[in-house]
PDB file of C-alpha atoms in Angstrom:
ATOM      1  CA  UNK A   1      41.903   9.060  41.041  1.00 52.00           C
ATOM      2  CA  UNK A   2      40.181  11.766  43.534  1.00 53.00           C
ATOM      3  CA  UNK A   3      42.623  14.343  43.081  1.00 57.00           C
ATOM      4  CA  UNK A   4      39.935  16.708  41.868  1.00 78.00           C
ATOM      5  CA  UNK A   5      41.584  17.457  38.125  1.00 90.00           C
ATOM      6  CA  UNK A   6      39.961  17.397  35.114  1.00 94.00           C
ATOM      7  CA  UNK A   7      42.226  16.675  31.719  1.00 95.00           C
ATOM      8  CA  UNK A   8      40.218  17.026  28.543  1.00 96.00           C
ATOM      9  CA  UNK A   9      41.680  15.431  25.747  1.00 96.00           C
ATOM     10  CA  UNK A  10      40.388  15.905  22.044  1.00 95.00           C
ATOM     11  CA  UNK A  11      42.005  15.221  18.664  1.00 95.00           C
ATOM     12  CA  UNK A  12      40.339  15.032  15.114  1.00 94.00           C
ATOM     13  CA  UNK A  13      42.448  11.456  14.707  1.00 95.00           C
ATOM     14  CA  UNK A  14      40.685   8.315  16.026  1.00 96.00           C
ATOM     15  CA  UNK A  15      43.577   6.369  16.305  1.00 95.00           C
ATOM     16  CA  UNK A  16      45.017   9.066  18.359  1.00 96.00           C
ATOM     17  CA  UNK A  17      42.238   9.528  20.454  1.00 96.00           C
ATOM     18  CA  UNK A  18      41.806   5.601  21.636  1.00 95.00           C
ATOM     19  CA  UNK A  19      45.651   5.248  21.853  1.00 95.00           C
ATOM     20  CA  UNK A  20      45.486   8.773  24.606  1.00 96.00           C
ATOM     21  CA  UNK A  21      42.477   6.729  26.505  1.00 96.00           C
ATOM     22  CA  UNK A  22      44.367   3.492  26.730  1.00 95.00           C
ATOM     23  CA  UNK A  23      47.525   4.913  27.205  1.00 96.00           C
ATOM     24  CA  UNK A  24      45.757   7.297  30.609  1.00 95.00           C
ATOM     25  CA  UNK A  25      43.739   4.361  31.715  1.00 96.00           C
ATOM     26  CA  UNK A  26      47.198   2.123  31.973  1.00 96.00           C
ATOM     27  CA  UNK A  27      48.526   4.668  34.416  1.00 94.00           C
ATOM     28  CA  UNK A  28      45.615   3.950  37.198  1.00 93.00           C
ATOM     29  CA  UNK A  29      45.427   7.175  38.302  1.00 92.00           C
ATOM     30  CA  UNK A  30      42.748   8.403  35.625  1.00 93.00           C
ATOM     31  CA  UNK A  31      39.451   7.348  34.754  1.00 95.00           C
ATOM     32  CA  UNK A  32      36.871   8.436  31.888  1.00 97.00           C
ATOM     33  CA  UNK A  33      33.989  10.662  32.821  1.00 96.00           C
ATOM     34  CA  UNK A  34      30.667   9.407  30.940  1.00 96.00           C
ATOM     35  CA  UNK A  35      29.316  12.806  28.944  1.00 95.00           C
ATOM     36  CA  UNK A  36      25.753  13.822  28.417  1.00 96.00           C
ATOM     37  CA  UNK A  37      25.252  13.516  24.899  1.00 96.00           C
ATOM     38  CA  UNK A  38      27.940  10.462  24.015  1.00 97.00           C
ATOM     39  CA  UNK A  39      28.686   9.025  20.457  1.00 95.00           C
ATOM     40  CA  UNK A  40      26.431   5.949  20.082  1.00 94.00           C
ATOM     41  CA  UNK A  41      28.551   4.789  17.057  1.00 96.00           C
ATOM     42  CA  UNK A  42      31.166   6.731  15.189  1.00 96.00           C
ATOM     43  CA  UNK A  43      30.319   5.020  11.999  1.00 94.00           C
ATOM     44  CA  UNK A  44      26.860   7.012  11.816  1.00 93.00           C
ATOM     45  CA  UNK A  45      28.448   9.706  13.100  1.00 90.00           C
ATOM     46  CA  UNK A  46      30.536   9.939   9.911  1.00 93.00           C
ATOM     47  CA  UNK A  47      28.077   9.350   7.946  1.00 92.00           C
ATOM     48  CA  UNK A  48      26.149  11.558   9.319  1.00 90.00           C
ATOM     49  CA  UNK A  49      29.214  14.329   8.235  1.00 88.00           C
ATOM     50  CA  UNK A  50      29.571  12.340   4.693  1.00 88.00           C
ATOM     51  CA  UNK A  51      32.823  10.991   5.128  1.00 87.00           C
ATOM     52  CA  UNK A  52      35.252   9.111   7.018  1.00 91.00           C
ATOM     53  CA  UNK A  53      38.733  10.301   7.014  1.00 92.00           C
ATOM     54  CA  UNK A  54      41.298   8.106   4.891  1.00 93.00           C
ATOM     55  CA  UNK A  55      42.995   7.645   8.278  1.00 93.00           C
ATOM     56  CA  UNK A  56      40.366   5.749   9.682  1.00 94.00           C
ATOM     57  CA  UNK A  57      40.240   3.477   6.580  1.00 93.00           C
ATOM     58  CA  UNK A  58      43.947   2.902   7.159  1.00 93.00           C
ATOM     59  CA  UNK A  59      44.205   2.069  10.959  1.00 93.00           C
ATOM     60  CA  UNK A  60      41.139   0.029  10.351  1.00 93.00           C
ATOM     61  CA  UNK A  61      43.031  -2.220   7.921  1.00 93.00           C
ATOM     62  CA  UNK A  62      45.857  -2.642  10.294  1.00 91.00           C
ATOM     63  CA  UNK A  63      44.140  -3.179  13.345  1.00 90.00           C
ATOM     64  CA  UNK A  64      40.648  -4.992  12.094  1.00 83.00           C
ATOM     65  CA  UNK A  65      39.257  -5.135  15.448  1.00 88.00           C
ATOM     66  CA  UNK A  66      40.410  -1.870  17.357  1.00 90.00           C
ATOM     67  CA  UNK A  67      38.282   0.050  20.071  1.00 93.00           C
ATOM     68  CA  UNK A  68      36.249   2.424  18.304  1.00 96.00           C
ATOM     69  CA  UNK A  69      35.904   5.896  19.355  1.00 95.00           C
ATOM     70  CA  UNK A  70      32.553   5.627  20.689  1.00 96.00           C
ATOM     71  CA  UNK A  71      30.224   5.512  23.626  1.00 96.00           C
ATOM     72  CA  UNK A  72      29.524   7.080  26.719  1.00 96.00           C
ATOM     73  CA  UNK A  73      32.941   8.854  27.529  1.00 96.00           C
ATOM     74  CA  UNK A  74      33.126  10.001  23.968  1.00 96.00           C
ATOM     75  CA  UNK A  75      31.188  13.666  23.537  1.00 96.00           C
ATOM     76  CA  UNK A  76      29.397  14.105  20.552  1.00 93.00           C
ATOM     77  CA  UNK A  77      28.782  17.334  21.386  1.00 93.00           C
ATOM     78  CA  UNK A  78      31.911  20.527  22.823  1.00 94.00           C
ATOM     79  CA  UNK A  79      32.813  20.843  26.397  1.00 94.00           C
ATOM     80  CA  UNK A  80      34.294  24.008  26.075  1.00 93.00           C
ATOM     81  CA  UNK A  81      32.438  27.540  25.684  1.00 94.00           C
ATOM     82  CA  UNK A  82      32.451  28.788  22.698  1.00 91.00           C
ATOM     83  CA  UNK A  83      34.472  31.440  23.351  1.00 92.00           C
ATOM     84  CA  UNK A  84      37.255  28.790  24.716  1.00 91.00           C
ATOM     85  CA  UNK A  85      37.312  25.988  22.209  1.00 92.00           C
ATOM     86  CA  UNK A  86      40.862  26.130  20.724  1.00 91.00           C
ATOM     87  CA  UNK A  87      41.600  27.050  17.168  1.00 91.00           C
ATOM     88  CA  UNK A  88      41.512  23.124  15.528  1.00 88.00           C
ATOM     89  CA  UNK A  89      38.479  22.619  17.502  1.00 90.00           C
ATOM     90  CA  UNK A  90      36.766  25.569  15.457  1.00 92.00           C
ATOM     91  CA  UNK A  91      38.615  24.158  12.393  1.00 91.00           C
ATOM     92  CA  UNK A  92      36.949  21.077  12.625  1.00 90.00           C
ATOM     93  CA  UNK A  93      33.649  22.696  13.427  1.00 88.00           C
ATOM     94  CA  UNK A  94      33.918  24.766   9.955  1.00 89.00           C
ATOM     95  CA  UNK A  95      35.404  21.489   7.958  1.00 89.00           C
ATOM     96  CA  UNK A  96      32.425  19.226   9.142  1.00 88.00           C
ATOM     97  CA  UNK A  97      35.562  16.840  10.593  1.00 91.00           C
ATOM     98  CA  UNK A  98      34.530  14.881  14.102  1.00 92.00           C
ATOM     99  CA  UNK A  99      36.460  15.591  16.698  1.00 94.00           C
ATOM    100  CA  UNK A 100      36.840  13.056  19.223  1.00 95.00           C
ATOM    101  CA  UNK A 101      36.600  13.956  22.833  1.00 96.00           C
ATOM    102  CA  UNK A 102      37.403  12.448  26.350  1.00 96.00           C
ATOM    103  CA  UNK A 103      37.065  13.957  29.764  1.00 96.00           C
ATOM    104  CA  UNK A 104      39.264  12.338  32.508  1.00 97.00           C
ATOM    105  CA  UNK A 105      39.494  12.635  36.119  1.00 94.00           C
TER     106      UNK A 105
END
C-alpha cells in the first residue's frame, strides 16, 4: 500500500473476478479503489444485458452465498480509452457480456 501503482484487473467471469479481489486483498499490500460509476447490483446489471452467463448459474449453485461482483470498487463503466481497451474488452462490448472490473492500488 502507497507504492504509487495502479493494477487494473478485469475478466468477463465473476467467479474469476471475486476470487482475483480476495486473492490481492490477502496479500496486504493492495487495496480496492472505489470507481465513479460502480455496479449497484450485478443481478440488474444482467438483466439489464438479458442474460446471465451459465457460469454464474453454476458457481452460484456451488457457493450459495458468494461475494457478488458488485459495489463501489466494481466499474460499471471502462477505465481505459477507447483506443486502449484490450481486444476481449471490445469483445465483450460487441457481445453485450459484463465485464467485471477492479482498480487496485
Amino acid at each position: 500500500k502507497g507504492a504509487g501503482g495502479l493494477f487494473l484487473f478485469q475478466t468477463k467471469c465473476e467467479d474469476v473476478a471475486m476470487h482475483v479481489k480476495n486473492e490481492c486483498l490477502s496479500l496486504g499490500t493492495m487495496e480496492c479503489v472505489a470507481t465513479k460509476h460502480p455496479i449497484e447490483d450485478i443481478d440488474i446489471h444482467y438483466i439489464k444485458i438479458g442474460k446471465r452467463p451459465k457460469r454464474v448459474d453454476e458457481w452460484l449453485k456451488y457457493v450459495q452465498s458468494a461475494e457478488r461482483a458488485e459495489g463501489s470498487t466494481y466499474s460499471s463503466t471502462p477505465l481505459l480509452p477507447t483506443a486502449g481497451r484490450p481486444e476481449t474488452e471490445v469483445q465483450c462490448s460487441h457481445d453485450n457480456t459484463v465485464v467485471h472490473r477492479v482498480l487496485f492500488r
